[in-house]
mmCIF file of C-alpha atoms (C1' of nucleotides) in Angstrom:
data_model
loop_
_atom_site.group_PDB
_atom_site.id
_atom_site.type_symbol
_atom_site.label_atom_id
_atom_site.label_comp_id
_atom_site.label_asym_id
_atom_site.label_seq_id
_atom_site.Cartn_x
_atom_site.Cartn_y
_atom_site.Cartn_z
ATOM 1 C CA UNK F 1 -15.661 -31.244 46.926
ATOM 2 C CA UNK F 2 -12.768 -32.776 45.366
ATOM 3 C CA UNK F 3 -9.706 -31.829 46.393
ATOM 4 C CA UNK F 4 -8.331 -30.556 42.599
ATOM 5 C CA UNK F 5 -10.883 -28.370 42.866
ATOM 6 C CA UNK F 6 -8.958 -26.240 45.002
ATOM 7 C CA UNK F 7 -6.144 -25.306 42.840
ATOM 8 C CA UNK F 8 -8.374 -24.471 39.948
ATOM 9 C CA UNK F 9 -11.110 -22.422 41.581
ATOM 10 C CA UNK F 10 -10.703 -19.841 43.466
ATOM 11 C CA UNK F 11 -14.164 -19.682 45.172
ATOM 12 C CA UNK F 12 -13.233 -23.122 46.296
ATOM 13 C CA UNK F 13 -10.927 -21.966 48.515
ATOM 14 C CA UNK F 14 -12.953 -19.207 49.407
ATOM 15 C CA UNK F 15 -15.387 -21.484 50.474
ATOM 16 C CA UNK F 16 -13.727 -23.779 52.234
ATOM 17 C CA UNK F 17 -12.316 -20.800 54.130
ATOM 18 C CA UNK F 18 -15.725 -19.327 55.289
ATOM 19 C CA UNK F 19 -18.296 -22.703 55.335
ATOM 20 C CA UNK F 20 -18.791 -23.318 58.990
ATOM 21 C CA UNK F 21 -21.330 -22.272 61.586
ATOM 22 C CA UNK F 22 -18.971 -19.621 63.256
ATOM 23 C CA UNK F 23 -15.661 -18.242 60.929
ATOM 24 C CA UNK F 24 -17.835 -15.664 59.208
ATOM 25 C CA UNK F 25 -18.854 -14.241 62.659
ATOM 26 C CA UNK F 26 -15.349 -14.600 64.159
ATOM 27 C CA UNK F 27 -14.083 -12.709 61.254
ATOM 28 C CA UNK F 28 -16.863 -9.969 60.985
ATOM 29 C CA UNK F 29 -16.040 -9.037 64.791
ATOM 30 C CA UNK F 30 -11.985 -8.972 63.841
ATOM 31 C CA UNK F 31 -12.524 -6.906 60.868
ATOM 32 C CA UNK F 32 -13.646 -3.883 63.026
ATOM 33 C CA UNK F 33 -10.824 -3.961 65.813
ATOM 34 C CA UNK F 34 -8.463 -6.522 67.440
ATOM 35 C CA UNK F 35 -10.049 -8.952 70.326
ATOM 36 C CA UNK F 36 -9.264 -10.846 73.084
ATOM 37 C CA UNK F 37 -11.098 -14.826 73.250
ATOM 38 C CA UNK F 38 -13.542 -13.831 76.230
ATOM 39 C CA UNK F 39 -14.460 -10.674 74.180
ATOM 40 C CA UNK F 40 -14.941 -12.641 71.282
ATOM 41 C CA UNK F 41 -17.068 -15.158 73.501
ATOM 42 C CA UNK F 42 -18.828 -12.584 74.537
ATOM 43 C CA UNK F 43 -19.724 -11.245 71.288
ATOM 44 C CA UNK F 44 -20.676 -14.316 69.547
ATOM 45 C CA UNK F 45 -22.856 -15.402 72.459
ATOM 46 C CA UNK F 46 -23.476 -18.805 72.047
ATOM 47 C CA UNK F 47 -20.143 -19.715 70.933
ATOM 48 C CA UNK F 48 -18.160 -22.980 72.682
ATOM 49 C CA UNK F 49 -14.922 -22.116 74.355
ATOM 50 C CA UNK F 50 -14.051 -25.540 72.605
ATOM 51 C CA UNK F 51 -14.798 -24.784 69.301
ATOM 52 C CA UNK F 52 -13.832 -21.031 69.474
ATOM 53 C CA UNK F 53 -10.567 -22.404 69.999
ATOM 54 C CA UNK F 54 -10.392 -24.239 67.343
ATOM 55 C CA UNK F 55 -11.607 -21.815 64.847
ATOM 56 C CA UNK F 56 -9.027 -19.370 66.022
ATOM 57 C CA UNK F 57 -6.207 -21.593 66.128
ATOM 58 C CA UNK F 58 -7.364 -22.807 61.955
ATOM 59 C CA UNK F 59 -7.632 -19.198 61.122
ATOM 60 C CA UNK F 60 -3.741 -18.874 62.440
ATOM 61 C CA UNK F 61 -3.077 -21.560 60.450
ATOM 62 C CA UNK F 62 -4.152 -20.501 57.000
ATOM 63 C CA UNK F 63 -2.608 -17.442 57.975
ATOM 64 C CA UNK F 64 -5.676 -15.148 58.037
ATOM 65 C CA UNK F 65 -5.552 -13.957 61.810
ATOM 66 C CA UNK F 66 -2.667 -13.624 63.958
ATOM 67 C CA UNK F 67 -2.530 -13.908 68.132
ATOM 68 C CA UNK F 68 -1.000 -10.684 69.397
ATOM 69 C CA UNK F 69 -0.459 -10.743 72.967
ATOM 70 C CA UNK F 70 -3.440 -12.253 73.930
ATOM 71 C CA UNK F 71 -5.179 -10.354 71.286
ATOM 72 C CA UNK F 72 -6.333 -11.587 67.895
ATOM 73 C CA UNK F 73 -5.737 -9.034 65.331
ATOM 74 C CA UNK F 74 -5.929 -9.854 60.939
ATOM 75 C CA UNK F 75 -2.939 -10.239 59.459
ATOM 76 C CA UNK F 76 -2.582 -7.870 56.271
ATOM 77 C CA UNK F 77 -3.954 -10.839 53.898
ATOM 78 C CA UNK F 78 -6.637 -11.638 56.816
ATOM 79 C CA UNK F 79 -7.410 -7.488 56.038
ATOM 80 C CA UNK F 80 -8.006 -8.071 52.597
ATOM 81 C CA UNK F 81 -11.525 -9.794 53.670
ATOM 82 C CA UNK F 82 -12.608 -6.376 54.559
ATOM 83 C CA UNK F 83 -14.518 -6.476 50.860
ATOM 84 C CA UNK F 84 -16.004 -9.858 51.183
ATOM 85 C CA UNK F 85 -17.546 -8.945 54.587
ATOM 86 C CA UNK F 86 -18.677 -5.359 53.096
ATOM 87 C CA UNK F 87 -20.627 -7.094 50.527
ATOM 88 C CA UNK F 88 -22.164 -9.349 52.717
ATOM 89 C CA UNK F 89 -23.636 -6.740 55.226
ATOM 90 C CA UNK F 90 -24.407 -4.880 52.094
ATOM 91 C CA UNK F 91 -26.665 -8.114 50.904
ATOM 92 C CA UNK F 92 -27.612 -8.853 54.386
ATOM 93 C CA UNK F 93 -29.031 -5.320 55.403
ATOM 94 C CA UNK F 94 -31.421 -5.173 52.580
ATOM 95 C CA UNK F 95 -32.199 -8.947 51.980
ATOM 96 C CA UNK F 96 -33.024 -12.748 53.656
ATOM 97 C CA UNK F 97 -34.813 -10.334 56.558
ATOM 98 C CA UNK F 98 -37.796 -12.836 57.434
ATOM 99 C CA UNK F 99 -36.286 -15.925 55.429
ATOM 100 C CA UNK F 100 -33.331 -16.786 57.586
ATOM 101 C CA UNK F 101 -33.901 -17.506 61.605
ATOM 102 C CA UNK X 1 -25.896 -18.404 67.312
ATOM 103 C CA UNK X 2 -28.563 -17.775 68.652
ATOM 104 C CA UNK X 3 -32.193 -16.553 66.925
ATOM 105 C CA UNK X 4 -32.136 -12.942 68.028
ATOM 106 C CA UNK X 5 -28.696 -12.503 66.369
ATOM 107 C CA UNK X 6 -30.197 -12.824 63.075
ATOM 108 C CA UNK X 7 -32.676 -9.994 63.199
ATOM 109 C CA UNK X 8 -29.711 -7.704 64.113
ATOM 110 C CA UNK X 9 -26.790 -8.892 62.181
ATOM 111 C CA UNK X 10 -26.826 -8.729 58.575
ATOM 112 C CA UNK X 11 -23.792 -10.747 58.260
ATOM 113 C CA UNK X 12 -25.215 -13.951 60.653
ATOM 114 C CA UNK X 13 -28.246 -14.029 58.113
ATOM 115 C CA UNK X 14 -25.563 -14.002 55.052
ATOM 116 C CA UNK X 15 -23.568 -16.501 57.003
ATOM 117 C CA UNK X 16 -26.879 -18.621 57.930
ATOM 118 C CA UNK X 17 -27.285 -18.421 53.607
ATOM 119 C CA UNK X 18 -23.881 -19.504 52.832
ATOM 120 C CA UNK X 19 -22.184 -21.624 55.531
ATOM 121 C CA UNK X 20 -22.667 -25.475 54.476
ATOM 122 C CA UNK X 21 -20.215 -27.668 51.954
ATOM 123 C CA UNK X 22 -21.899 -26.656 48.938
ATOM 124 C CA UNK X 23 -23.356 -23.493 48.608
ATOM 125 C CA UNK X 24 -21.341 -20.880 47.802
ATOM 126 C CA UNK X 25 -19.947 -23.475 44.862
ATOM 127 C CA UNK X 26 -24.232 -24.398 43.606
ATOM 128 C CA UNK X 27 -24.270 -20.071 43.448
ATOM 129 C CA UNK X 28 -20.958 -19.337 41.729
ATOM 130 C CA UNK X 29 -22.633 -21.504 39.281
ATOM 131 C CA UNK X 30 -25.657 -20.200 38.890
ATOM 132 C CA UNK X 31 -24.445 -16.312 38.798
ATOM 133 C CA UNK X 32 -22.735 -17.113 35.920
ATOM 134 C CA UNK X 33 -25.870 -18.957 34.243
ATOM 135 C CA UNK X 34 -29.062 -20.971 34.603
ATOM 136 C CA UNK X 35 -28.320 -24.540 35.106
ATOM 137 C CA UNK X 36 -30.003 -27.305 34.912
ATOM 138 C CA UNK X 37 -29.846 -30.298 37.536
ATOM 139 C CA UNK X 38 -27.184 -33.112 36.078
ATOM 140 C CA UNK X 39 -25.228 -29.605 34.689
ATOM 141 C CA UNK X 40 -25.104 -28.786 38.122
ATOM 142 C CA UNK X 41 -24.297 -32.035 39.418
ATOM 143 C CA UNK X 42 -21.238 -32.963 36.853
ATOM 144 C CA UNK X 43 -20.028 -29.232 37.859
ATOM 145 C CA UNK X 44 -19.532 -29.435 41.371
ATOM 146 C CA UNK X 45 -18.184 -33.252 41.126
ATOM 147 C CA UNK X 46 -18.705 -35.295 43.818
ATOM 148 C CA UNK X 47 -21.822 -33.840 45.716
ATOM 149 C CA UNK X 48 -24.662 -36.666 45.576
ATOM 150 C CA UNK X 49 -27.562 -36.167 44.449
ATOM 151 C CA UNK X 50 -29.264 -36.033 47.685
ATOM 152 C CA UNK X 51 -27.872 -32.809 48.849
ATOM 153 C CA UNK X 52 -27.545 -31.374 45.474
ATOM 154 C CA UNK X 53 -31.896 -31.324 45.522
ATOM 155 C CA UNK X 54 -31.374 -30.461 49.715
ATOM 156 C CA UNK X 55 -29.836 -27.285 48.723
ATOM 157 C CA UNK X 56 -31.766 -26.079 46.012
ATOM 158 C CA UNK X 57 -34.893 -26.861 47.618
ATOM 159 C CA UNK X 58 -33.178 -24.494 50.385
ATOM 160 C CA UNK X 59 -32.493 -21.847 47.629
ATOM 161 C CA UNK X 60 -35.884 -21.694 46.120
ATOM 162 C CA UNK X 61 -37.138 -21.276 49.717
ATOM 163 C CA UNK X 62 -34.982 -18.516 50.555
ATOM 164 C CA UNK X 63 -36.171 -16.495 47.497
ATOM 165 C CA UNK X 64 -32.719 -17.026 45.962
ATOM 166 C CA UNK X 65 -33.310 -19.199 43.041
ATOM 167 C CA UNK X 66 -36.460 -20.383 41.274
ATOM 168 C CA UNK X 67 -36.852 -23.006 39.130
ATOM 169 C CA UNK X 68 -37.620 -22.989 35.470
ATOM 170 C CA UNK X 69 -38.582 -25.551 33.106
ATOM 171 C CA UNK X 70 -35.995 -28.042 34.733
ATOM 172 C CA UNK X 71 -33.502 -24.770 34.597
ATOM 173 C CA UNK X 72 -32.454 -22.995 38.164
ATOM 174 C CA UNK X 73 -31.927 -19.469 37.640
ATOM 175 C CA UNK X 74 -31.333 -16.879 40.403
ATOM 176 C CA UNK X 75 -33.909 -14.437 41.063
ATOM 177 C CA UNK X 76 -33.783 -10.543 41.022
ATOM 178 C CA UNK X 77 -32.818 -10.557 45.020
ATOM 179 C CA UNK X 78 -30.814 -13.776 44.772
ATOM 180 C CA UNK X 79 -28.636 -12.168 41.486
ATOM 181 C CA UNK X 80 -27.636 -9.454 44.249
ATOM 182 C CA UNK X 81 -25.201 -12.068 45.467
ATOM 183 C CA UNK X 82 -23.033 -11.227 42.541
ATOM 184 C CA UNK X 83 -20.794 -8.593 44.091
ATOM 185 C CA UNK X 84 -20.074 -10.837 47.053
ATOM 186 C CA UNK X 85 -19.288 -13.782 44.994
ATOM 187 C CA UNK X 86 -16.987 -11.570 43.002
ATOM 188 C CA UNK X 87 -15.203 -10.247 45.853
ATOM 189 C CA UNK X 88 -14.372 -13.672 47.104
ATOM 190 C CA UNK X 89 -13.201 -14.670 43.502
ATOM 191 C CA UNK X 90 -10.624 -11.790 43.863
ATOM 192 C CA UNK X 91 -9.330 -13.090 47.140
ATOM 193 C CA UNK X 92 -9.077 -16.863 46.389
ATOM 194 C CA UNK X 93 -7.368 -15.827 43.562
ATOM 195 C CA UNK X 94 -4.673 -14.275 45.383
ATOM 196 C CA UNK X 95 -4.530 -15.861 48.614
ATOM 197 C CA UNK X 96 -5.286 -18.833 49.798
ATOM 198 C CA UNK X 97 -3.214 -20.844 47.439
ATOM 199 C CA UNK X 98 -0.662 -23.268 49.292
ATOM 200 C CA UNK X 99 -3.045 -23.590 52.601
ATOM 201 C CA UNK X 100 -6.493 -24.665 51.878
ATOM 202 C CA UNK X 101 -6.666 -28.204 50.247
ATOM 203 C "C1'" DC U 1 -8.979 -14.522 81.958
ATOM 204 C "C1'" DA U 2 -7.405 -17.878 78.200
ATOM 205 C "C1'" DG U 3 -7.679 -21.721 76.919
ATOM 206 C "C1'" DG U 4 -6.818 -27.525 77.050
ATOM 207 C "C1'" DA U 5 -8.919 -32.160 77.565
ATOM 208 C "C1'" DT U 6 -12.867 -35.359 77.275
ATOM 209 C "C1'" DC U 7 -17.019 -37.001 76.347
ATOM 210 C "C1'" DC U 8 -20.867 -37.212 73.608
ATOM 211 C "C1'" DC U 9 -24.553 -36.249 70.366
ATOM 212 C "C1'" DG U 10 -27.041 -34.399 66.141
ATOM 213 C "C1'" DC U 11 -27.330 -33.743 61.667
ATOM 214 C "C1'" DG U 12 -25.195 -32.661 57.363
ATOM 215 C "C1'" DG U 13 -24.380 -35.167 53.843
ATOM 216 C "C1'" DG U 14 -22.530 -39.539 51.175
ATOM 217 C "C1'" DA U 15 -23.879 -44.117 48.886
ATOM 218 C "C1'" DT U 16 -27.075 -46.648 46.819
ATOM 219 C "C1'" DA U 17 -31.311 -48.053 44.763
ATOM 220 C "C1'" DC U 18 -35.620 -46.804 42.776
ATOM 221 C "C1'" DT U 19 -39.225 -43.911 39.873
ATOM 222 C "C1'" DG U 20 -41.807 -40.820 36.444
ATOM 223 C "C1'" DC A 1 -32.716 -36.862 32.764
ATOM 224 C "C1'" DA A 2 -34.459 -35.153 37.339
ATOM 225 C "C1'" DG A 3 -35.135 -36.151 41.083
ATOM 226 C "C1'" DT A 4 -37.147 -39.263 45.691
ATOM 227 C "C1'" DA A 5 -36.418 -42.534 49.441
ATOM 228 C "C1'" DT A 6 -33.561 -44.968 52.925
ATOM 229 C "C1'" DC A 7 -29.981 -46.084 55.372
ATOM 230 C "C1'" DC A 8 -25.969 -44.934 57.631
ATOM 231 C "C1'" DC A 9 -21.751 -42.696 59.177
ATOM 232 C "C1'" DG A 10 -18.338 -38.933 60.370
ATOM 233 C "C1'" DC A 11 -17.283 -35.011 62.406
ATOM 234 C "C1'" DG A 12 -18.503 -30.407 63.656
ATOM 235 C "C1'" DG A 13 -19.412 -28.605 67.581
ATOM 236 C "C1'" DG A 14 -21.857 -28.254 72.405
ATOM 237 C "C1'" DA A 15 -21.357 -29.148 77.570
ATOM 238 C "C1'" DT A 16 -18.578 -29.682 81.224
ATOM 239 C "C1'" DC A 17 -14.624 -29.797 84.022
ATOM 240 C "C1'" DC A 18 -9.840 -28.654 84.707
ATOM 241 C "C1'" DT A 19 -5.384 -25.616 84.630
ATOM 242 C "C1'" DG A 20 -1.778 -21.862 84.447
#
DNA sequence: CAGGATCCCGCGGGATACTG
DNA sequence: CAGTATCCCGCGGGATCCTG
């Protein structure tokens, strides 16, 4: 993608945002209640301490989750997800059952 | 993530769907109308042609898209993505806008 | 428990050239 | 135009060990 892109289109961003193997997880377990990394760990199984790490420190960054005393909680944009991951459980409840995995 | 996840999360099979480079921008296209391959390619810019046929092959697998007459179109199941694809329009186009890119 | 530091490997995906 | 075929490289991310 170039980077222009991202100033004109806002699914770009989106994108970028949410196209790895693990921020979609990270942030469906954060939307329901504020964790701490071993909890997280925990819940996403398979999940390097390495690269949870890093995906936590990038969602800081863009300003999406914020670390609370040891505890990762959204921030009130971070919140604003809440619809995005609604839709997708929505989608994923009822469809891609035997395609996916 | 591991295999099992997917029969039990509905969001790990949306996130198996939609977490590489150039999804989520080949299906924002093609929610908004059939394309056709070269359409598809000067829209999204610089992907090469390569993955571009990669990830529609992947598509038409998944029971998202199908192809016809030299036109991708998304299928009854795959047009379901809308909502989601709307709800991340709405937040790229208010957040996002100085940190990604 | 909550990470940081290294080391290393696979594969996602770009570039390029070719075909019906 | 609509792909297919190779070749190749970067980096996303796993494994492992170490620290406060």
């Amino acid at each position: 993608m170039k980077k222009t892109i991202y100033q004109s289109c806002p699914i770009a961003r989106v994108a970028m945002l949410l196209s790895d193997r693990w921020t979609m997880m990270i942030l469906r377990d954060l939307v329901r209640k504020p964790m701490r990394f071993n909890e997280l760990g925990e819940s996403l199984e398979t999940i390097s301490t390495r690269t949870l790490t890093v995906k936590l420190k990038r969602l800081e960054t863009l300003g999406v989750i914020r670390k609370k005393d040891a505890c990762y909680t959204m921030t009130a944009t971070g919140r604003k997800i809440g619809p995005i991951m609604n839709e997708m459980e929505k989608y994923g409840r009822k469809y891609l059952l035997k395609n996916v995995g």
